[in-house]
Structures are given as structure tokens and as C-alpha cells.
PDB file of C-alpha atoms in Angstrom:
ATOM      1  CA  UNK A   1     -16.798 122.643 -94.799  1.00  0.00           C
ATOM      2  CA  UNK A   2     -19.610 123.750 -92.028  1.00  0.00           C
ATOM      3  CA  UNK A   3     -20.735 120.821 -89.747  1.00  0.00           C
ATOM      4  CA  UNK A   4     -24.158 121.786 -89.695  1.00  0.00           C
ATOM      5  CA  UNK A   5     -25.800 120.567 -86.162  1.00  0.00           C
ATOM      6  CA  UNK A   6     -29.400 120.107 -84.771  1.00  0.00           C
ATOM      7  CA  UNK A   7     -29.426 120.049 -80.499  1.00  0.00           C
ATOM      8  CA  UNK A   8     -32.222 118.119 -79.111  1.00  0.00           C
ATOM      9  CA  UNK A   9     -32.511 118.114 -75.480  1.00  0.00           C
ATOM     10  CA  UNK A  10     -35.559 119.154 -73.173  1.00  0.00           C
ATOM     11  CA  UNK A  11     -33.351 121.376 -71.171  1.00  0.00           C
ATOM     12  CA  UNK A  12     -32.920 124.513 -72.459  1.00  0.00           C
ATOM     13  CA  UNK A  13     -29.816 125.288 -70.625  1.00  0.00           C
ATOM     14  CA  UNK A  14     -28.057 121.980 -71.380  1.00  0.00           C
ATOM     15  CA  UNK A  15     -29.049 122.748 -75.579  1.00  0.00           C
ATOM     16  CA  UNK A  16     -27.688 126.667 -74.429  1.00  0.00           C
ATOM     17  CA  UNK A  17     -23.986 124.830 -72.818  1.00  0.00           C
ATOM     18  CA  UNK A  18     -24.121 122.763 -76.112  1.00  0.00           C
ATOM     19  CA  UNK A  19     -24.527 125.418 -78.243  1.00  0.00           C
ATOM     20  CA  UNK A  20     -21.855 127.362 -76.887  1.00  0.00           C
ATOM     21  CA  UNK A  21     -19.597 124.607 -77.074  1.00  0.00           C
ATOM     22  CA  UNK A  22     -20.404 123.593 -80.675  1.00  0.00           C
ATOM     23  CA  UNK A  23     -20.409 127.186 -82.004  1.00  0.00           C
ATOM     24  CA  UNK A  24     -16.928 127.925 -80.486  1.00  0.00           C
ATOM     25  CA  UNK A  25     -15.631 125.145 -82.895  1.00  0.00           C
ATOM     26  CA  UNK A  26     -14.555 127.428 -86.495  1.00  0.00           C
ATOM     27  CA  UNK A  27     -16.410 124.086 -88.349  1.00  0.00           C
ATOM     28  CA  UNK A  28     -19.279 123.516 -86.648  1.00  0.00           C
ATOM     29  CA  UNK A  29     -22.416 125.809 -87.126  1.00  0.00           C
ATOM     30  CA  UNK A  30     -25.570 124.799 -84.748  1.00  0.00           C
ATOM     31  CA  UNK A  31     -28.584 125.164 -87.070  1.00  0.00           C
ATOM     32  CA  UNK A  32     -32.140 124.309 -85.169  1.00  0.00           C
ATOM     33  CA  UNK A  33     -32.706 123.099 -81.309  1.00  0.00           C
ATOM     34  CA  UNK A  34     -35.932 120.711 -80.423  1.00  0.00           C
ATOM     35  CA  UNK A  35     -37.458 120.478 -76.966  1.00  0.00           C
ATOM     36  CA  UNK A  36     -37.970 116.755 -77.621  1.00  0.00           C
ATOM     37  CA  UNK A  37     -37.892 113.795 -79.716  1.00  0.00           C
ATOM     38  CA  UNK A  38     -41.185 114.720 -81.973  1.00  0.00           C
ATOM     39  CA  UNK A  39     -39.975 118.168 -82.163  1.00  0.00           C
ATOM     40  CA  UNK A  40     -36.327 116.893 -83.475  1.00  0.00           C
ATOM     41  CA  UNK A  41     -38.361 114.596 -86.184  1.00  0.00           C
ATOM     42  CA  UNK A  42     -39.566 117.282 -87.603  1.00  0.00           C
ATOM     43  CA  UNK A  43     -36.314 120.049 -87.140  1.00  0.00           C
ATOM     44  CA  UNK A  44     -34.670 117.141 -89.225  1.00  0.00           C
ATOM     45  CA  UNK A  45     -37.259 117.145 -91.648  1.00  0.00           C
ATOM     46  CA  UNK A  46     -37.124 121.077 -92.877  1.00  0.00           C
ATOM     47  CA  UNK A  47     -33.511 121.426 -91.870  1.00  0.00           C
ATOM     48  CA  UNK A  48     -31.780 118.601 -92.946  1.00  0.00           C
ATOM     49  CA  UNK A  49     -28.645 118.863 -90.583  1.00  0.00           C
ATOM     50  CA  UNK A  50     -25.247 116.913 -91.238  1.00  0.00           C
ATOM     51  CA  UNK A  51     -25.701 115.660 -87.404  1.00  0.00           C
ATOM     52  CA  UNK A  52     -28.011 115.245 -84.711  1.00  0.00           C
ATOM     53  CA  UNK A  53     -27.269 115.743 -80.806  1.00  0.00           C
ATOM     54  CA  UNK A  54     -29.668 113.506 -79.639  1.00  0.00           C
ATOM     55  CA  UNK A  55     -30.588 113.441 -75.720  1.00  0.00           C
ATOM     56  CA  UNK A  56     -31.811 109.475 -74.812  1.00  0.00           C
ATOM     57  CA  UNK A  57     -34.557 110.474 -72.312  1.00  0.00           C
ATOM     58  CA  UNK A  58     -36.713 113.185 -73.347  1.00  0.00           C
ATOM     59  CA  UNK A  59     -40.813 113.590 -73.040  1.00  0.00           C
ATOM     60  CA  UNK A  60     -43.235 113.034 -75.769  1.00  0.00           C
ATOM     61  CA  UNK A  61     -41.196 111.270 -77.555  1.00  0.00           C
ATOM     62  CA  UNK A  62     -37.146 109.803 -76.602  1.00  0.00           C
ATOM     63  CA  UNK A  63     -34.567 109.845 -78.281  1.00  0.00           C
ATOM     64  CA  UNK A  64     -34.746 106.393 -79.318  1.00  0.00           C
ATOM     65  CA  UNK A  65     -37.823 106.502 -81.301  1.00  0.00           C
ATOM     66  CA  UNK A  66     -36.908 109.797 -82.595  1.00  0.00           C
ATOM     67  CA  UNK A  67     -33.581 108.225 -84.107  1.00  0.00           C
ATOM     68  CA  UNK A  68     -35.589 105.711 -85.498  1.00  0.00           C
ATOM     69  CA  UNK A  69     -37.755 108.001 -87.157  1.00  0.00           C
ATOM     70  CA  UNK A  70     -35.456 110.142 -88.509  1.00  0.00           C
ATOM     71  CA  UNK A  71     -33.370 106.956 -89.560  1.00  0.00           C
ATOM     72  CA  UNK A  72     -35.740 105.756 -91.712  1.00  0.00           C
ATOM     73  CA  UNK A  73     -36.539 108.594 -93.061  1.00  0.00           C
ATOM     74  CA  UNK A  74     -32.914 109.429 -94.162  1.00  0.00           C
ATOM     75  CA  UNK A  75     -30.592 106.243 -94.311  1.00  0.00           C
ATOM     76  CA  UNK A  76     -28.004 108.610 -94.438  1.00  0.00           C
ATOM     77  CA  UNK A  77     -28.817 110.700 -90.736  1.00  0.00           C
ATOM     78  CA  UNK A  78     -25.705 110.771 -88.984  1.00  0.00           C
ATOM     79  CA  UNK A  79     -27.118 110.841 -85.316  1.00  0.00           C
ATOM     80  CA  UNK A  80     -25.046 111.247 -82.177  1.00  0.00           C
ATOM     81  CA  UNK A  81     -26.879 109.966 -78.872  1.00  0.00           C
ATOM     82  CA  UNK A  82     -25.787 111.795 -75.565  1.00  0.00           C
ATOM     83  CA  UNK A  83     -26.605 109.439 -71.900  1.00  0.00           C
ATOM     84  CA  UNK A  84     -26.065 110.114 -68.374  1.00  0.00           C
ATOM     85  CA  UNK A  85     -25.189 106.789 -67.695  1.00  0.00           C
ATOM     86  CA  UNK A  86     -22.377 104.833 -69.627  1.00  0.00           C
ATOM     87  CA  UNK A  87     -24.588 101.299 -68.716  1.00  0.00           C
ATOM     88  CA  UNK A  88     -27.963 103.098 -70.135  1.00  0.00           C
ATOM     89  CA  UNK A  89     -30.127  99.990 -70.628  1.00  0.00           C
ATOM     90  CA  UNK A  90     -30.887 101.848 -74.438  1.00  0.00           C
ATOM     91  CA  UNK A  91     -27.659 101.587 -75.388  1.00  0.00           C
ATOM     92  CA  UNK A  92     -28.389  98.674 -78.164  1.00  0.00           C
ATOM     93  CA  UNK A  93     -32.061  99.821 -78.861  1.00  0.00           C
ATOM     94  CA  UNK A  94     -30.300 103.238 -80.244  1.00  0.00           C
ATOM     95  CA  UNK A  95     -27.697 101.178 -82.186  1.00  0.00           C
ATOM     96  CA  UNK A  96     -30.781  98.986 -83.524  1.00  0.00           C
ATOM     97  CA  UNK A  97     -32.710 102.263 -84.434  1.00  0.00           C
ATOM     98  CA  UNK A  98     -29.403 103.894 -86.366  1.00  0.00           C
ATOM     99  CA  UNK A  99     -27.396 105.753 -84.066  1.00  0.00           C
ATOM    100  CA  UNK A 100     -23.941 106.530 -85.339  1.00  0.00           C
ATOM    101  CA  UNK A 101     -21.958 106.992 -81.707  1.00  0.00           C
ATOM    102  CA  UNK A 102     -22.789 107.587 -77.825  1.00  0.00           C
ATOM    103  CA  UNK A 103     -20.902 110.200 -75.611  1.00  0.00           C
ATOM    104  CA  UNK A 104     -21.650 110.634 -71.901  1.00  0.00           C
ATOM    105  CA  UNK A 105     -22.699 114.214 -70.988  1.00  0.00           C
ATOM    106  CA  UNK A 106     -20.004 114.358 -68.156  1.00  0.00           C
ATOM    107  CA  UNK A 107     -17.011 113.913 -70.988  1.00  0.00           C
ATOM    108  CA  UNK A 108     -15.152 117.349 -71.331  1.00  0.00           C
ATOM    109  CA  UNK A 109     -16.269 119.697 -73.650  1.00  0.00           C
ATOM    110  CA  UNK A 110     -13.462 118.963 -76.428  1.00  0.00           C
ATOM    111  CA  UNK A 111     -14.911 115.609 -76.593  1.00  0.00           C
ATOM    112  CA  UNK A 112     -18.319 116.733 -77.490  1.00  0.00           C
ATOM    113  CA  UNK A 113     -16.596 118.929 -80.451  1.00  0.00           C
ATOM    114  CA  UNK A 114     -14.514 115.753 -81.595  1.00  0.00           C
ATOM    115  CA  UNK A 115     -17.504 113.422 -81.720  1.00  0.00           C
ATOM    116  CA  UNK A 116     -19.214 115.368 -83.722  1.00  0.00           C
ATOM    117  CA  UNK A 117     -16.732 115.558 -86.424  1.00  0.00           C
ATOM    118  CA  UNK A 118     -16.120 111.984 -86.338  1.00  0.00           C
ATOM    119  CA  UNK A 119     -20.039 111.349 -86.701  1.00  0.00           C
ATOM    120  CA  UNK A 120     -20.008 114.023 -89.620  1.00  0.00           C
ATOM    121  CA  UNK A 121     -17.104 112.011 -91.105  1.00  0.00           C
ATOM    122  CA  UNK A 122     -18.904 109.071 -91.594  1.00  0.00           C
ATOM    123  CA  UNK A 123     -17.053 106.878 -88.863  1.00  0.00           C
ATOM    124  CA  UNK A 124     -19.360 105.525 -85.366  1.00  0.00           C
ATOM    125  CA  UNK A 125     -18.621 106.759 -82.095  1.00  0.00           C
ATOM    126  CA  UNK A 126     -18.448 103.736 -79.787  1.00  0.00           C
ATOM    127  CA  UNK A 127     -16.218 104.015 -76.639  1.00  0.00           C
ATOM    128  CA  UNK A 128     -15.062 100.397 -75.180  1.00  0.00           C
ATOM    129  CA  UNK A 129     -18.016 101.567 -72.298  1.00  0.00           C
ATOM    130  CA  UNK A 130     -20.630 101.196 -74.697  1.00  0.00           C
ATOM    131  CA  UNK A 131     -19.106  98.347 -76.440  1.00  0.00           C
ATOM    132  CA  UNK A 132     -18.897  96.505 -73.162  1.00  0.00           C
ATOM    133  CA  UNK A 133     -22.469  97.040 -72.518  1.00  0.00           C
ATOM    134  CA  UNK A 134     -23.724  96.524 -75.854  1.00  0.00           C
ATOM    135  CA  UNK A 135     -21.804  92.982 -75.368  1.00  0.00           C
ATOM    136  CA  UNK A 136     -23.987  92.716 -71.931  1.00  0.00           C
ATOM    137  CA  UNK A 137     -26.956  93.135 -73.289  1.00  0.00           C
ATOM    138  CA  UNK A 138     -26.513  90.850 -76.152  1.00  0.00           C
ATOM    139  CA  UNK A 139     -25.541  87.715 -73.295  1.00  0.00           C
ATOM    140  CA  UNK A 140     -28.973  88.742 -71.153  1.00  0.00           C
ATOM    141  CA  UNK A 141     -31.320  88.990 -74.466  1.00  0.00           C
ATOM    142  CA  UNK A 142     -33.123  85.547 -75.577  1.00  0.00           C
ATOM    143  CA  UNK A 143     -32.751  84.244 -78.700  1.00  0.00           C
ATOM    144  CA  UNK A 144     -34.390  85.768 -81.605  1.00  0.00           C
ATOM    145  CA  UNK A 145     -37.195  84.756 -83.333  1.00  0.00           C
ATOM    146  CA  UNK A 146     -35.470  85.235 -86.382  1.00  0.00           C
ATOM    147  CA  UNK A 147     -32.609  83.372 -88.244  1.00  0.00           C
ATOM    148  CA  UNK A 148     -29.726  85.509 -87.708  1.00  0.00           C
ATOM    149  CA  UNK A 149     -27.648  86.769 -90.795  1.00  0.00           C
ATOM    150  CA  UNK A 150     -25.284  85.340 -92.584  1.00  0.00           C
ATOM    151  CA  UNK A 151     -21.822  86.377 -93.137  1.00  0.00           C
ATOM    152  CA  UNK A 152     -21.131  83.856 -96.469  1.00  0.00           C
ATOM    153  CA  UNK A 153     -19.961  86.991 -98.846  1.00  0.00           C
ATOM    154  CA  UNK A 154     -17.416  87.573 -96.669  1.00  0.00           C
ATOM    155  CA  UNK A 155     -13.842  86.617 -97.053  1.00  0.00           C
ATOM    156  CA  UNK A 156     -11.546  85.245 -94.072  1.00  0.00           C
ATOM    157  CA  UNK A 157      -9.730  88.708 -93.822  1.00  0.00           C
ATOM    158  CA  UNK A 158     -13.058  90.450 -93.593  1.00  0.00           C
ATOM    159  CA  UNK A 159     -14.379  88.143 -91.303  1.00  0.00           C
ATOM    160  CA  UNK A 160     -11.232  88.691 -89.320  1.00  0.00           C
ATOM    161  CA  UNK A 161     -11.377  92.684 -89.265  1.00  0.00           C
ATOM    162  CA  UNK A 162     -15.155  92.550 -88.125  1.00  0.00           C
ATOM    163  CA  UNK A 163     -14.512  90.570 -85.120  1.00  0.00           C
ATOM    164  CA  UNK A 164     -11.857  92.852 -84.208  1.00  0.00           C
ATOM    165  CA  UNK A 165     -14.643  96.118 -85.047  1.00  0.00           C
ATOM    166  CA  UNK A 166     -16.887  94.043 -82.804  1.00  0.00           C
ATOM    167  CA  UNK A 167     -14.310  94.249 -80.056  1.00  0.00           C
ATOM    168  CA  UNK A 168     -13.898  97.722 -80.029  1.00  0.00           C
ATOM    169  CA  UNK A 169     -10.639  97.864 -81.542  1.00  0.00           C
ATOM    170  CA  UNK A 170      -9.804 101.461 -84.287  1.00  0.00           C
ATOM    171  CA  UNK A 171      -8.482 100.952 -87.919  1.00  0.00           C
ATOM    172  CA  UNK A 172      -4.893 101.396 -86.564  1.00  0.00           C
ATOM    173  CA  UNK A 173      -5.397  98.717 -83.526  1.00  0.00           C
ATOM    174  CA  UNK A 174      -6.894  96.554 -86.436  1.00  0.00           C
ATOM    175  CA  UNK A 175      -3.855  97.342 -88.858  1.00  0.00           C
ATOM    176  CA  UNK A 176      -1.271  96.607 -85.787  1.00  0.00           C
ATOM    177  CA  UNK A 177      -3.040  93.156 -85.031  1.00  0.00           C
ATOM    178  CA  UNK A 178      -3.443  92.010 -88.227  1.00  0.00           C
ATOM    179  CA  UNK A 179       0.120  93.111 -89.508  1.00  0.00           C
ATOM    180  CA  UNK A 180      -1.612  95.021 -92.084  1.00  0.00           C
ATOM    181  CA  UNK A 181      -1.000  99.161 -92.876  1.00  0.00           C
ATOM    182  CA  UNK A 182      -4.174 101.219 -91.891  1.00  0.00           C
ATOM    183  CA  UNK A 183      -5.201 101.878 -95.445  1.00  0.00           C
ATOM    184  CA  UNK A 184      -5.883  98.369 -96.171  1.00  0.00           C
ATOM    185  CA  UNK A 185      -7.705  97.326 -92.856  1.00  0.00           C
ATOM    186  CA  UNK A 186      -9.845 100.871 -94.149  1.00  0.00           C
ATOM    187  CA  UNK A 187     -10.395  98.617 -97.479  1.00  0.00           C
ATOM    188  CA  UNK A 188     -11.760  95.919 -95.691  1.00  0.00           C
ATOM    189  CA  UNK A 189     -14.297  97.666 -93.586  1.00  0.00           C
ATOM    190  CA  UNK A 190     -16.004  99.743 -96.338  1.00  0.00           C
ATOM    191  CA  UNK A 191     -16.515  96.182 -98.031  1.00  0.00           C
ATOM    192  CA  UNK A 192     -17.839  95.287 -94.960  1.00  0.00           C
ATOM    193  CA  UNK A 193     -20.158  97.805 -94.996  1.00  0.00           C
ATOM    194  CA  UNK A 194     -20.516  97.865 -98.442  1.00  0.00           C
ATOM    195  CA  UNK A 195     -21.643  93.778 -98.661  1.00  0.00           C
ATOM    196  CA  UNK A 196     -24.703  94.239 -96.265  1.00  0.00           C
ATOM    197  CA  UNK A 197     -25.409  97.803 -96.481  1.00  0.00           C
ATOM    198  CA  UNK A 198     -24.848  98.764 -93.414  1.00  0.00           C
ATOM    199  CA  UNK A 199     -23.986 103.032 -92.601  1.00  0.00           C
ATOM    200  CA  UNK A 200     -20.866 102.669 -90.077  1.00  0.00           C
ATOM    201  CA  UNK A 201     -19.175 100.653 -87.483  1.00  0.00           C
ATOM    202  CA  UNK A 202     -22.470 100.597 -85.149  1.00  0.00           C
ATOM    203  CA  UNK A 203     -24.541  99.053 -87.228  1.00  0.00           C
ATOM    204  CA  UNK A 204     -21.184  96.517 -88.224  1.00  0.00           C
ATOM    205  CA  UNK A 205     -20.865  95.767 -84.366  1.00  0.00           C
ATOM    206  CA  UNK A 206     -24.603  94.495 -83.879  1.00  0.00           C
ATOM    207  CA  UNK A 207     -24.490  92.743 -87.073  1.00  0.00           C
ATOM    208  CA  UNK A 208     -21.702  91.295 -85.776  1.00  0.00           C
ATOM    209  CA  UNK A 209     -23.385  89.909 -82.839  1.00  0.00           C
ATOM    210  CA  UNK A 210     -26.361  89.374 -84.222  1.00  0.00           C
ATOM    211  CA  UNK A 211     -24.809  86.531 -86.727  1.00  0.00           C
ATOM    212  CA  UNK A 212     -23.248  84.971 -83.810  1.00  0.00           C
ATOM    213  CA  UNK A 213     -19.807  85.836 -85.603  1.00  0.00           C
ATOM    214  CA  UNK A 214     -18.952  86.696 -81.943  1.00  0.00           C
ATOM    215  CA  UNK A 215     -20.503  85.947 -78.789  1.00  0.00           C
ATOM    216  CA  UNK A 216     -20.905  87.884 -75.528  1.00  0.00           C
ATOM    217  CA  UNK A 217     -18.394  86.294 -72.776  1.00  0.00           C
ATOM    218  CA  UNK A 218     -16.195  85.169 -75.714  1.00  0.00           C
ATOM    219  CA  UNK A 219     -12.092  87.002 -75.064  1.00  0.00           C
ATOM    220  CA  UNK A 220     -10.571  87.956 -77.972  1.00  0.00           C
ATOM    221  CA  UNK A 221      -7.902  85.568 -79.669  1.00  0.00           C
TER     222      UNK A 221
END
């Protein structure tokens, strides 16, 4: 099946060097490119891509608020966010707004193809950078003004497996930590997901967080 892929950048020749990447993949077909984030609201809208190559810092509107746009207005947008910067202070405001994975712009080409398919897939994109700064900017934010939520429908397995998604770790370092084959750690995260809702493993790591299930400055047992 065709990944079907809307580019939105406000350089032309960085959507051009994307496009040509993309389109030399036999899967991937890019459908519609936007000069900014209002312009990729409405691309979304009439085109209705599988995934979204979202630039952060774009003028009119970013790529924050434009992937919390298109978000809500399809809870099932599968949007990948491209950075410069690995720290990019944004990194948990695109999470928050429904992002499904980050990628630096300096990774290789081949990476840019892979993420995409991964997004398309249904999984999140989250490279132990981002999940280190994610973690960062959880330890330097205040406290809410909200209660937090609670994680009473899960189980002690589940609560197990999304610590370990909180940490960054894949299904198969999950499986090898736990002592449990990859199919069943898969079984665990879509209830997860399933219990509260949530799209992928981005929106699992801030709930995560968020909870106080795990804490930033907190190692892994």
C-alpha cells in the first residue's frame, strides 16, 4: 500500500530534497507541499494524507499549532515533526499537541524514508535524544494546575511495560527485560493505549510523566 505524504516546510528547496527522497521510496507517494503551518491545515483538510512532514519553525503559523490543529481535527493524523536541534525547547509542546515522532533534519536520508513508515504504521518515532529532553523538560516545568491522571485500570504488568515505554526502551528491549516474547509485551501496550485512549507511544510517554508514574532524574530499576 502507497504511503501517501504531505511536506510542509517554508523552504522550497528543503520540501524539493524531501520530495526527492520520499518519492525514490517504491511505497511512499508525496501528495501536496504547504509553505507553512496554516497552509498545511488546510492541505490536510482536502487531501487527507496518511502522514505529515511537519517543519517546527515556520511563519504564519509553526508547526506546533499546525499539529494541533490538524490533531484535533483528525484524532487519527499521523504527524511526523522534523527540528534542527535535537534539544528544541518544543519538543514536549509537539508531543502535547499530537505528534507521532521527531527526526533531526541532519539524519541521513534512509532515516527520513524509515520514519515515515514507522509513523504510517501506527508506532511513535521517539529517539532516546528526544526522550532525554522530553524528561528535561518535564524536571524544569512547575507543577500543574491540574490533578494528574490516574493509572488505577492498569495492571502491574502494564504498569511495568509503560515505565519501560517511558524510558525509551522498543517492544523487543521491553520483551528482553521483562522475560516476556515480543508479541505479548505488543499485547500490553495496545491495552495501554487502548485504557486511556491514547494514539501511540508519544502520547503513552507524556502520560506517563504526567501521572508521576515516573519522574524526571529517576534511573531505571
Amino acid at each position: 500500500m502507497t504511503i501517501r505524504v504531505l511536506l510542509a516546510d517554508d523552504q522550497a528547496l528543503m520540501r524539493g530534497g524531501f520530495r526527492m527522497i520520499l518519492e525514490s521510496a517504491d511505497d511512499i507517494e508525496v501528495v501536496g507541499e504547504a509553505y507553512d503551518g496554516a497552509d498545511a491545515v488546510r492541505r490536510y483538510a482536502a487531501l487527507r494524507p496518511d502522514v505529515v512532514v511537519m517543519d517546527v519553525r515556520m511563519p504564519v503559523m509553526d508547526g506546533i499549532e499546525a499539529t494541533r490543529r490538524i490533531a484535533a481535527s483528525d484524532p487519527d493524523a499521523r504527524i511526523l515533526v522534523l527540528t534542527m536541534f535535537d534539544l528544541d525547547a518544543h519538543v514536549y509542546d509537539a508531543l502535547r499537541a499530537g505528534a507521532s515522532g521527531f527526526l533531526l533534519k541532519d539524519r541521513p536520508p534512509e532515516e527520513l524514508v524509515e520514519a515515515v513508515r514507522v509513523v504510517a504504521a501506527g508506532d511513535a518515532l521517539l529517539s532516546p535524544s528526544v526522550t532525554r529532553r522530553l524528561i528535561a523538560e518535564f524536571a524544569r516545568r512547575p507543577e500543574p494546575p491540574t490533578p494528574p491522571p490516574t493509572l488505577d485500570e492498569l495492571t502491574e504488568r502494564e504498569r511495568e511495560v509503560l515505565v519501560l515505554i517511558a524510558r525509551g526502551l522498543s517492544n523487543a528491549e521491553i520483551a528482553a527485560r521483562l522475560h516476556l516474547a515480543e508479541t505479548t509485551v505488543k499485547t500490553h501496550v495496545s491495552r495501554v493505549l487502548g485504557k486511556f485512549g491514547l494514539r501511540d507511544r508519544a502520547q503513552a510517554v507524556v502520560l506517563a510523566y504526567e501521572s508521576g508514574l515516573v519522574r524526571a532524574g529517576e534511573q531505571p530499576s
